[in-house]
Amino acid sequence: MDFRLDEEQQALRESVREFAREVVAPTIAEHYEQHTFPYEMVRQMGKMGLFGLPFAEEHGGMGGDYFALCLALEELARVDSSVAITLEAAVSLGAMPIYRFGTEEQKAQWLPKLLSGEALAAFGLTEPGTGSDAGGTRTRAVLDGDEWVINGSKAFITNSGTDITALVTVTAVTGTRPDGGKELSTIIVPSGTPGFTVAPGYSKVGWTASDTHELTFDDCRVPAANLLGERGRGFAQFLRILDEGRIAIAALAVGLAQGCVDESIKYAKERQAFGQPIGNYQAIQFKIADMEMKAHTARLAYYDAAARMLAGEPFKRQAAIAKLHASTVAVDNAREATQIHGGYGFMNEYPVARFWRDSKILEIGEGTSEVQRMIIARDLGM
Ligand SMILES: Cc1cc2nc3c(=O)[nH]c(=O)nc-3n(C[C@H](O)[C@H](O)[C@H](O)COP(=O)(O)OP(=O)(O)OC[C@H]3O[C@@H](n4cnc5c(N)ncnc54)[C@H](O)[C@@H]3O)c2cc1C
């Protein structure tokens, strides 16, 4: 039992930490304020190999693993979550379905540009009328000769409308199962396909430098060969992708929680009240000690879930626990960090304001906290 990082993992963490401090920190506030996508940062992250971290070298990846991705996400989110979610969605939701379930032709066509960060893929599961209950998918795809004809819409899809978005994988009803239930399949829809429309970006509370759109498919035709994996396996595919994704979101949440500790210590040492730094007061010290405790235990939870996943053991419950705990901790720490900053914590010029605005979505995206509790209870036999 050893959760210490080896030399390679420490080196990765150091290089991402340096990138986050030197490249992301100085300019991200401007992107956040103006709701612009940080293309230059994405380009540099591509050069660092971050988009290829958990993929085999034969497909253009770095030959690392999912834990390496998590370490990178934690370090990015310690400084900014829009950049971190851009990487998380591109890798764990965008490229991973093609890597896990794609044909050799699909892998050869898409993975080299996705794993280098030259292009981004998006994951289209949520719809305007259904999110947690993904089985309620209404988007339909009908096979017409050698083409799928897709009709429907998807909501809140990350990385779906950037200048470098290459495709979205869309979950659609493709028929009826023998038991009368919906047959769900996943289909690759390249950007620019006629009938595929990307709405203007949402006005969001947080993650404002990340790219999120509603998508519409209106008699959108793609080749039959764009089916991802087997027909009727859509449900099983997205469950697998979301189980893994929860560990990545937990890592991102730990990063935000730790960033709150960093900023609070800095501020508490500088800010004077009643003749001394506020960090001299035990009330402030205890807040920061509690924040550190929460970030640390949430980190152990995601390390454990990742270790089980990489060992090929069941990890569904541990991934849900990690995501539930880390997102709760992120919200708690963002609230306390804001409190420590007093009125300045409510000003957008301070990083904690971004942390506060970015924390809430962690209790919602890739499965709400209620859904995580449902998964844990079900796994306990309830
Ligand atoms: C910024 C952003 C980015 C996103 N990116 C993506 C993406 O890239 N791809 C993608 O497919 N989706 C994406 N999503 C969608 C996200 O995963 C969903 O919003 C989330 O899963 C919740 O679904 P919903 O919004 O439909 O809420 P609902 O499912 O409508 O839930 C509403 C409330 O009811 C609760 N609830 C639902 N069912 C139950 C139940 N049985 N018992 C108790 N409570 C219940 C929920 O927990 C929640 O509190 C994104 C969302 C946002 C906001």
Tab-separated table of C-alpha atoms and ligand atoms in Angstrom:
chain	number	residue	atom	x	y	z
A	1	MET	CA	0.000	0.000	0.000
A	2	ASP	CA	1.870	3.068	-1.225
A	3	PHE	CA	0.341	6.205	-2.686
A	4	ARG	CA	3.656	8.001	-3.204
A	5	LEU	CA	4.373	9.034	-6.788
A	6	ASP	CA	7.273	7.484	-8.694
A	7	GLU	CA	9.912	9.651	-10.414
A	8	GLU	CA	8.131	9.772	-13.758
A	9	GLN	CA	4.844	10.774	-12.123
A	10	GLN	CA	6.588	13.451	-10.070
A	11	ALA	CA	8.270	14.824	-13.196
A	12	LEU	CA	4.925	14.985	-15.025
A	13	ARG	CA	3.316	16.738	-12.067
A	14	GLU	CA	6.181	19.255	-11.909
A	15	SER	CA	6.055	20.079	-15.614
A	16	VAL	CA	2.269	20.587	-15.594
A	17	ARG	CA	2.541	22.626	-12.388
A	18	GLU	CA	5.110	24.884	-14.041
A	19	PHE	CA	2.978	25.234	-17.191
A	20	ALA	CA	-0.070	26.126	-15.065
A	21	ARG	CA	1.863	28.753	-13.105
A	22	GLU	CA	3.866	30.278	-15.947
A	23	VAL	CA	1.472	30.047	-18.895
A	24	VAL	CA	-2.087	29.608	-17.586
A	25	ALA	CA	-2.080	31.817	-14.473
A	26	PRO	CA	-0.947	35.094	-16.134
A	27	THR	CA	-3.534	35.135	-18.931
A	28	ILE	CA	-6.502	32.939	-18.047
A	29	ALA	CA	-8.411	35.709	-16.227
A	30	GLU	CA	-8.712	37.620	-19.500
A	31	HIS	CA	-10.105	34.581	-21.343
A	32	TYR	CA	-12.460	33.987	-18.428
A	33	GLU	CA	-13.706	37.575	-18.443
A	34	GLN	CA	-14.145	37.667	-22.222
A	35	HIS	CA	-15.426	34.084	-22.586
A	36	THR	CA	-12.749	33.227	-25.150
A	37	PHE	CA	-11.290	29.790	-25.760
A	38	PRO	CA	-7.567	29.557	-24.874
A	39	TYR	CA	-6.311	28.191	-28.228
A	40	GLU	CA	-2.673	29.018	-27.547
A	41	MET	CA	-2.699	27.149	-24.217
A	42	VAL	CA	-4.328	24.150	-25.893
A	43	ARG	CA	-1.637	24.229	-28.584
A	44	GLN	CA	1.086	24.224	-25.938
A	45	MET	CA	-0.617	21.456	-23.967
A	46	GLY	CA	-0.656	19.460	-27.194
A	47	LYS	CA	3.084	19.979	-27.614
A	48	MET	CA	3.620	18.787	-24.031
A	49	GLY	CA	1.815	15.553	-24.918
A	50	LEU	CA	-1.030	16.068	-22.424
A	51	PHE	CA	-3.767	15.049	-24.896
A	52	GLY	CA	-1.997	11.738	-25.503
A	53	LEU	CA	-1.202	10.877	-21.888
A	54	PRO	CA	-3.274	7.700	-21.318
A	55	PHE	CA	-2.971	6.268	-24.832
A	56	ALA	CA	-0.638	3.713	-26.416
A	57	GLU	CA	2.271	5.016	-28.487
A	58	GLU	CA	1.159	3.028	-31.553
A	59	HIS	CA	-1.822	5.424	-31.859
A	60	GLY	CA	0.259	8.548	-31.268
A	61	GLY	CA	-0.173	8.555	-27.485
A	62	MET	CA	2.411	9.006	-24.735
A	63	GLY	CA	2.155	5.436	-23.446
A	64	GLY	CA	1.080	6.596	-19.974
A	65	ASP	CA	-2.070	5.699	-18.092
A	66	TYR	CA	-5.278	7.204	-16.759
A	67	PHE	CA	-3.634	8.145	-13.467
A	68	ALA	CA	-1.117	10.291	-15.367
A	69	LEU	CA	-4.044	12.141	-16.940
A	70	CYS	CA	-5.516	12.659	-13.450
A	71	LEU	CA	-2.246	14.096	-12.118
A	72	ALA	CA	-2.143	16.575	-15.014
A	73	LEU	CA	-5.797	17.558	-14.456
A	74	GLU	CA	-5.204	18.149	-10.750
A	75	GLU	CA	-2.264	20.473	-11.435
A	76	LEU	CA	-4.131	22.436	-14.122
A	77	ALA	CA	-7.266	22.823	-11.990
A	78	ARG	CA	-5.139	24.063	-9.099
A	79	VAL	CA	-4.762	27.182	-11.244
A	80	ASP	CA	-7.778	27.083	-13.584
A	81	SER	CA	-10.702	24.757	-14.266
A	82	SER	CA	-11.691	25.924	-17.776
A	83	VAL	CA	-8.327	24.730	-19.080
A	84	ALA	CA	-8.542	21.530	-17.029
A	85	ILE	CA	-12.052	20.636	-18.238
A	86	THR	CA	-10.984	21.312	-21.826
A	87	LEU	CA	-8.295	18.618	-21.427
A	88	GLU	CA	-10.549	16.263	-19.442
A	89	ALA	CA	-13.385	16.410	-21.976
A	90	ALA	CA	-11.002	16.124	-24.941
A	91	VAL	CA	-9.267	13.031	-23.571
A	92	SER	CA	-11.663	11.113	-21.370
A	93	LEU	CA	-14.904	11.964	-23.208
A	94	GLY	CA	-13.611	12.834	-26.693
A	95	ALA	CA	-10.773	10.554	-27.744
A	96	MET	CA	-11.348	7.699	-25.274
A	97	PRO	CA	-14.581	6.315	-26.862
A	98	ILE	CA	-12.783	6.015	-30.216
A	99	TYR	CA	-9.714	4.468	-28.558
A	100	ARG	CA	-11.775	1.967	-26.565
A	101	PHE	CA	-14.523	1.057	-29.034
A	102	GLY	CA	-13.463	2.266	-32.511
A	103	THR	CA	-12.496	0.131	-35.508
A	104	GLU	CA	-8.875	0.164	-36.694
A	105	GLU	CA	-9.929	2.505	-39.540
A	106	GLN	CA	-11.632	4.926	-37.127
A	107	LYS	CA	-8.608	4.898	-34.824
A	108	ALA	CA	-6.223	5.519	-37.722
A	109	GLN	CA	-8.409	8.327	-39.064
A	110	TRP	CA	-9.019	10.244	-35.821
A	111	LEU	CA	-6.585	9.365	-33.020
A	112	PRO	CA	-3.339	10.922	-34.330
A	113	LYS	CA	-4.845	14.430	-34.485
A	114	LEU	CA	-6.854	14.034	-31.256
A	115	LEU	CA	-3.909	12.699	-29.255
A	116	SER	CA	-1.618	15.495	-30.435
A	117	GLY	CA	-4.167	18.147	-29.417
A	118	GLU	CA	-4.301	19.399	-33.011
A	119	ALA	CA	-8.035	18.542	-32.993
A	120	LEU	CA	-10.688	18.022	-30.304
A	121	ALA	CA	-13.540	15.511	-30.087
A	122	ALA	CA	-16.738	15.991	-28.087
A	123	PHE	CA	-19.092	13.532	-26.360
A	124	GLY	CA	-22.799	14.041	-27.086
A	125	LEU	CA	-24.882	12.189	-24.526
A	126	THR	CA	-26.985	14.779	-22.629
A	127	GLU	CA	-30.098	16.134	-24.344
A	128	PRO	CA	-32.261	19.174	-23.587
A	129	GLY	CA	-34.912	16.846	-22.110
A	130	THR	CA	-32.725	14.258	-20.381
A	131	GLY	CA	-29.387	14.140	-18.550
A	132	SER	CA	-29.197	11.886	-15.486
A	133	ASP	CA	-31.696	9.529	-17.100
A	134	ALA	CA	-29.546	8.972	-20.193
A	135	GLY	CA	-31.736	5.999	-21.168
A	136	GLY	CA	-34.356	8.628	-22.004
A	137	THR	CA	-32.369	9.620	-25.124
A	138	ARG	CA	-34.674	10.823	-27.920
A	139	THR	CA	-32.150	11.491	-30.696
A	140	ARG	CA	-32.764	8.865	-33.376
A	141	ALA	CA	-30.550	7.403	-36.092
A	142	VAL	CA	-32.069	5.369	-38.919
A	143	LEU	CA	-30.034	3.315	-41.355
A	144	ASP	CA	-30.890	4.350	-44.925
A	145	GLY	CA	-28.825	2.274	-47.374
A	146	ASP	CA	-25.226	2.811	-46.351
A	147	GLU	CA	-25.881	5.950	-44.298
A	148	TRP	CA	-27.192	6.817	-40.830
A	149	VAL	CA	-29.770	9.606	-40.840
A	150	ILE	CA	-29.682	11.388	-37.478
A	151	ASN	CA	-32.409	13.621	-36.009
A	152	GLY	CA	-32.436	15.167	-32.546
A	153	SER	CA	-30.464	17.472	-30.280
A	154	LYS	CA	-27.814	17.397	-27.570
A	155	ALA	CA	-27.311	19.884	-24.711
A	156	PHE	CA	-24.278	21.269	-22.854
A	157	ILE	CA	-21.662	19.549	-25.042
A	158	THR	CA	-18.073	20.499	-24.098
A	159	ASN	CA	-15.499	21.231	-26.850
A	160	SER	CA	-18.172	20.840	-29.539
A	161	GLY	CA	-17.834	24.202	-31.263
A	162	THR	CA	-14.180	25.260	-31.282
A	163	ASP	CA	-12.279	26.031	-34.488
A	164	ILE	CA	-10.385	22.765	-33.960
A	165	THR	CA	-13.320	20.491	-33.088
A	166	ALA	CA	-13.150	17.533	-35.465
A	167	LEU	CA	-16.133	15.435	-34.399
A	168	VAL	CA	-18.780	14.626	-31.841
A	169	THR	CA	-19.758	11.095	-30.830
A	170	VAL	CA	-23.546	11.057	-30.601
A	171	THR	CA	-25.660	8.595	-28.626
A	172	ALA	CA	-28.851	7.785	-30.535
A	173	VAL	CA	-31.772	5.366	-30.511
A	174	THR	CA	-31.175	2.996	-33.433
A	175	GLY	CA	-34.005	0.529	-32.839
A	176	THR	CA	-35.902	-1.559	-30.281
A	177	ARG	CA	-34.326	-4.341	-28.231
A	178	PRO	CA	-35.952	-7.783	-28.041
A	179	ASP	CA	-37.193	-6.857	-24.508
A	180	GLY	CA	-38.964	-3.794	-25.930
A	181	GLY	CA	-36.388	-1.280	-24.564
A	182	LYS	CA	-34.547	1.290	-26.653
A	183	GLU	CA	-31.533	0.110	-28.630
A	184	LEU	CA	-28.850	2.787	-28.134
A	185	SER	CA	-25.792	3.117	-30.350
A	186	THR	CA	-22.990	5.651	-30.712
A	187	ILE	CA	-22.224	7.322	-34.038
A	188	ILE	CA	-19.317	9.568	-35.041
A	189	VAL	CA	-20.459	12.833	-36.614
A	190	PRO	CA	-17.608	14.897	-38.133
A	191	SER	CA	-17.796	18.700	-37.702
A	192	GLY	CA	-19.244	20.431	-40.737
A	193	THR	CA	-21.490	17.513	-41.769
A	194	PRO	CA	-24.607	19.009	-43.464
A	195	GLY	CA	-27.581	18.946	-41.041
A	196	PHE	CA	-25.303	19.214	-37.968
A	197	THR	CA	-25.709	22.663	-36.397
A	198	VAL	CA	-23.758	24.066	-33.459
A	199	ALA	CA	-25.667	26.768	-31.518
A	200	PRO	CA	-23.832	29.826	-30.138
A	201	GLY	CA	-22.039	29.175	-26.835
A	202	TYR	CA	-24.078	29.212	-23.608
A	203	SER	CA	-23.767	32.062	-21.119
A	204	LYS	CA	-22.381	30.125	-18.124
A	205	VAL	CA	-21.815	30.876	-14.428
A	206	GLY	CA	-18.339	29.312	-14.530
A	207	TRP	CA	-15.940	27.468	-16.873
A	208	THR	CA	-16.378	30.531	-19.078
A	209	ALA	CA	-13.147	29.922	-21.031
A	210	SER	CA	-14.329	26.402	-21.900
A	211	ASP	CA	-16.444	25.702	-24.995
A	212	THR	CA	-20.048	24.454	-24.497
A	213	HIS	CA	-22.886	24.287	-27.045
A	214	GLU	CA	-26.269	22.837	-27.858
A	215	LEU	CA	-26.151	20.713	-31.010
A	216	THR	CA	-28.934	19.976	-33.494
A	217	PHE	CA	-29.113	17.141	-36.015
A	218	ASP	CA	-31.616	17.623	-38.795
A	219	ASP	CA	-31.606	14.761	-41.323
A	220	CYS	CA	-27.852	14.661	-40.745
A	221	ARG	CA	-26.312	11.876	-42.856
A	222	VAL	CA	-23.054	10.076	-42.080
A	223	PRO	CA	-21.646	6.828	-43.516
A	224	ALA	CA	-22.826	3.555	-41.894
A	225	ALA	CA	-19.137	2.944	-41.126
A	226	ASN	CA	-19.287	5.813	-38.576
A	227	LEU	CA	-21.021	3.504	-36.077
A	228	LEU	CA	-18.733	3.323	-33.032
A	229	GLY	CA	-18.235	-0.285	-31.972
A	230	GLU	CA	-21.223	-2.605	-32.117
A	231	ARG	CA	-24.768	-1.517	-32.806
A	232	GLY	CA	-26.829	-1.583	-29.571
A	233	ARG	CA	-23.787	-1.148	-27.275
A	234	GLY	CA	-24.279	2.602	-26.752
A	235	PHE	CA	-25.536	2.243	-23.169
A	236	ALA	CA	-22.646	0.019	-22.049
A	237	GLN	CA	-20.156	2.291	-23.829
A	238	PHE	CA	-21.200	5.502	-22.118
A	239	LEU	CA	-21.414	3.807	-18.706
A	240	ARG	CA	-17.770	2.743	-19.062
A	241	ILE	CA	-16.676	6.177	-20.274
A	242	LEU	CA	-18.516	7.910	-17.421
A	243	ASP	CA	-17.140	5.534	-14.751
A	244	GLU	CA	-13.595	6.433	-15.792
A	245	GLY	CA	-14.492	10.081	-16.311
A	246	ARG	CA	-15.605	10.354	-12.677
A	247	ILE	CA	-12.047	9.661	-11.516
A	248	ALA	CA	-10.790	12.419	-13.824
A	249	ILE	CA	-13.440	14.874	-12.565
A	250	ALA	CA	-12.502	13.951	-8.982
A	251	ALA	CA	-8.859	14.806	-9.783
A	252	LEU	CA	-9.959	18.114	-11.281
A	253	ALA	CA	-12.043	18.842	-8.158
A	254	VAL	CA	-9.068	18.055	-5.902
A	255	GLY	CA	-6.994	20.528	-7.929
A	256	LEU	CA	-9.573	23.259	-7.389
A	257	ALA	CA	-9.779	22.415	-3.664
A	258	GLN	CA	-5.969	22.587	-3.374
A	259	GLY	CA	-5.848	25.854	-5.324
A	260	CYS	CA	-8.209	27.288	-2.690
A	261	VAL	CA	-5.704	26.285	0.010
A	262	ASP	CA	-2.798	27.867	-1.939
A	263	GLU	CA	-4.591	31.175	-2.450
A	264	SER	CA	-5.897	31.281	1.132
A	265	ILE	CA	-2.457	30.789	2.681
A	266	LYS	CA	-1.001	33.508	0.456
A	267	TYR	CA	-3.768	35.970	1.284
A	268	ALA	CA	-3.876	35.157	5.015
A	269	LYS	CA	-0.177	35.999	5.307
A	270	GLU	CA	-0.598	39.352	3.519
A	271	ARG	CA	-3.914	40.711	4.721
A	272	GLN	CA	-3.771	42.695	7.932
A	273	ALA	CA	-6.661	43.146	10.375
A	274	PHE	CA	-6.538	44.454	13.947
A	275	GLY	CA	-2.805	45.052	13.641
A	276	GLN	CA	-1.648	41.674	12.367
A	277	PRO	CA	-1.970	39.274	9.421
A	278	ILE	CA	-5.328	37.462	9.501
A	279	GLY	CA	-3.351	34.205	9.229
A	280	ASN	CA	-2.276	34.743	12.856
A	281	TYR	CA	-5.860	34.152	13.991
A	282	GLN	CA	-6.703	30.586	14.874
A	283	ALA	CA	-10.143	30.920	13.263
A	284	ILE	CA	-8.431	31.424	9.891
A	285	GLN	CA	-5.766	28.760	10.552
A	286	PHE	CA	-8.472	26.203	11.384
A	287	LYS	CA	-10.381	26.997	8.195
A	288	ILE	CA	-7.202	26.411	6.167
A	289	ALA	CA	-6.367	23.232	8.112
A	290	ASP	CA	-9.849	21.865	7.365
A	291	MET	CA	-9.498	22.790	3.676
A	292	GLU	CA	-6.155	20.961	3.479
A	293	MET	CA	-7.655	17.914	5.229
A	294	LYS	CA	-10.501	17.800	2.726
A	295	ALA	CA	-8.260	18.174	-0.337
A	296	HIS	CA	-5.941	15.460	0.987
A	297	THR	CA	-8.657	12.878	1.710
A	298	ALA	CA	-10.340	13.568	-1.641
A	299	ARG	CA	-6.981	13.022	-3.355
A	300	LEU	CA	-6.577	9.657	-1.637
A	301	ALA	CA	-10.080	8.702	-2.805
A	302	TYR	CA	-9.243	9.342	-6.471
A	303	TYR	CA	-5.802	7.712	-6.181
A	304	ASP	CA	-7.548	4.601	-4.841
A	305	ALA	CA	-10.197	4.550	-7.593
A	306	ALA	CA	-7.517	5.007	-10.274
A	307	ALA	CA	-5.333	2.259	-8.763
A	308	ARG	CA	-8.257	-0.188	-8.825
A	309	MET	CA	-9.109	0.736	-12.404
A	310	LEU	CA	-5.512	0.273	-13.571
A	311	ALA	CA	-5.294	-3.076	-11.743
A	312	GLY	CA	-8.338	-4.257	-13.713
A	313	GLU	CA	-10.442	-4.519	-10.553
A	314	PRO	CA	-14.038	-3.273	-10.131
A	315	PHE	CA	-13.898	0.485	-9.485
A	316	LYS	CA	-17.414	1.820	-10.114
A	317	ARG	CA	-18.217	2.432	-6.419
A	318	GLN	CA	-14.805	3.945	-5.640
A	319	ALA	CA	-15.001	6.249	-8.688
A	320	ALA	CA	-18.442	7.459	-7.578
A	321	ILE	CA	-17.171	7.975	-3.998
A	322	ALA	CA	-14.155	9.919	-5.286
A	323	LYS	CA	-16.300	12.120	-7.524
A	324	LEU	CA	-18.929	12.724	-4.837
A	325	HIS	CA	-16.395	13.496	-2.111
A	326	ALA	CA	-14.029	15.600	-4.229
A	327	SER	CA	-16.801	17.740	-5.721
A	328	THR	CA	-18.286	18.362	-2.247
A	329	VAL	CA	-14.834	19.305	-0.968
A	330	ALA	CA	-14.245	21.633	-3.939
A	331	VAL	CA	-17.464	23.535	-3.193
A	332	ASP	CA	-16.646	23.655	0.555
A	333	ASN	CA	-13.109	24.918	-0.042
A	334	ALA	CA	-14.206	27.504	-2.594
A	335	ARG	CA	-16.734	28.873	-0.104
A	336	GLU	CA	-14.167	29.049	2.714
A	337	ALA	CA	-11.438	30.532	0.508
A	338	THR	CA	-13.860	33.256	-0.541
A	339	GLN	CA	-14.680	33.903	3.129
A	340	ILE	CA	-10.978	34.221	3.988
A	341	HIS	CA	-10.588	36.783	1.187
A	342	GLY	CA	-13.439	38.900	2.603
A	343	GLY	CA	-14.801	41.453	0.117
A	344	TYR	CA	-11.909	40.830	-2.287
A	345	GLY	CA	-13.108	37.236	-2.568
A	346	PHE	CA	-16.198	38.581	-4.305
A	347	MET	CA	-14.100	40.428	-6.909
A	348	ASN	CA	-13.383	38.651	-10.174
A	349	GLU	CA	-9.762	39.840	-10.164
A	350	TYR	CA	-8.924	37.270	-7.453
A	351	PRO	CA	-8.504	33.601	-8.493
A	352	VAL	CA	-10.802	32.466	-5.653
A	353	ALA	CA	-13.735	34.150	-7.410
A	354	ARG	CA	-13.091	31.859	-10.376
A	355	PHE	CA	-12.750	28.872	-8.040
A	356	TRP	CA	-16.099	29.682	-6.473
A	357	ARG	CA	-17.864	30.073	-9.818
A	358	ASP	CA	-16.218	26.921	-11.200
A	359	SER	CA	-16.850	24.670	-8.194
A	360	LYS	CA	-20.625	24.147	-8.408
A	361	ILE	CA	-20.621	22.404	-11.798
A	362	LEU	CA	-18.428	19.673	-10.278
A	363	GLU	CA	-21.485	18.498	-8.293
A	364	ILE	CA	-23.485	18.332	-11.550
A	365	GLY	CA	-21.395	17.354	-14.611
A	366	GLU	CA	-20.613	13.700	-15.487
A	367	GLY	CA	-23.289	12.563	-13.018
A	368	THR	CA	-24.827	14.707	-10.284
A	369	SER	CA	-24.115	14.063	-6.591
A	370	GLU	CA	-27.527	12.367	-6.374
A	371	VAL	CA	-26.539	10.037	-9.223
A	372	GLN	CA	-23.236	9.221	-7.454
A	373	ARG	CA	-25.213	8.279	-4.317
A	374	MET	CA	-27.504	6.097	-6.453
A	375	ILE	CA	-24.454	4.299	-7.906
A	376	ILE	CA	-22.885	3.758	-4.461
A	377	ALA	CA	-26.158	2.503	-2.925
A	378	ARG	CA	-26.796	0.177	-5.892
A	379	ASP	CA	-23.289	-1.224	-5.580
A	380	LEU	CA	-24.010	-1.904	-1.901
A	381	GLY	CA	-26.904	-4.091	-2.997
A	382	MET	CA	-29.704	-1.591	-2.385
B	1	LIG	C1	-20.843	23.139	-18.440
B	1	LIG	C2	-21.387	21.782	-18.724
B	1	LIG	C3	-20.663	20.906	-19.542
B	1	LIG	C4	-21.205	19.652	-19.851
B	1	LIG	N1	-20.548	18.837	-20.750
B	1	LIG	C5	-21.173	17.723	-21.208
B	1	LIG	C6	-20.611	16.956	-22.294
B	1	LIG	O1	-19.524	17.249	-22.807
B	1	LIG	N2	-21.311	15.884	-22.764
B	1	LIG	C7	-22.510	15.510	-22.230
B	1	LIG	O2	-23.101	14.544	-22.716
B	1	LIG	N3	-23.066	16.211	-21.193
B	1	LIG	C8	-22.432	17.306	-20.678
B	1	LIG	N4	-22.982	18.022	-19.656
B	1	LIG	C9	-24.263	17.590	-19.093
B	1	LIG	C10	-24.195	17.092	-17.656
B	1	LIG	O3	-23.528	15.844	-17.614
B	1	LIG	C11	-25.638	17.035	-17.129
B	1	LIG	O4	-26.049	18.378	-16.937
B	1	LIG	C12	-25.773	16.237	-15.855
B	1	LIG	O5	-25.545	14.877	-16.088
B	1	LIG	C13	-27.169	16.397	-15.216
B	1	LIG	O6	-28.172	16.202	-16.144
B	1	LIG	P1	-29.345	17.305	-16.285
B	1	LIG	O7	-28.704	18.637	-16.408
B	1	LIG	O8	-30.267	16.873	-17.367
B	1	LIG	O9	-30.109	17.263	-14.907
B	1	LIG	P2	-31.376	16.262	-14.501
B	1	LIG	O10	-31.036	14.914	-14.885
B	1	LIG	O11	-32.590	16.898	-15.136
B	1	LIG	O12	-31.389	16.453	-12.973
B	1	LIG	C14	-32.003	17.563	-12.298
B	1	LIG	C15	-31.907	17.281	-10.792
B	1	LIG	O13	-32.681	16.109	-10.466
B	1	LIG	C16	-31.852	15.169	-9.797
B	1	LIG	N5	-32.289	13.813	-10.124
B	1	LIG	C17	-32.471	13.267	-11.358
B	1	LIG	N6	-32.875	11.992	-11.244
B	1	LIG	C18	-32.916	11.700	-9.917
B	1	LIG	C19	-33.251	10.543	-9.154
B	1	LIG	N7	-33.600	9.390	-9.737
B	1	LIG	N8	-33.195	10.617	-7.807
B	1	LIG	C20	-32.824	11.781	-7.202
B	1	LIG	N9	-32.510	12.906	-7.850
B	1	LIG	C21	-32.549	12.869	-9.190
B	1	LIG	C22	-30.445	15.460	-10.277
B	1	LIG	O14	-29.482	14.943	-9.387
B	1	LIG	C23	-30.480	16.979	-10.327
B	1	LIG	O15	-30.277	17.502	-9.034
B	1	LIG	C24	-22.449	19.258	-19.285
B	1	LIG	C25	-23.132	20.126	-18.418
B	1	LIG	C26	-22.625	21.371	-18.157
B	1	LIG	C27	-23.436	22.287	-17.269
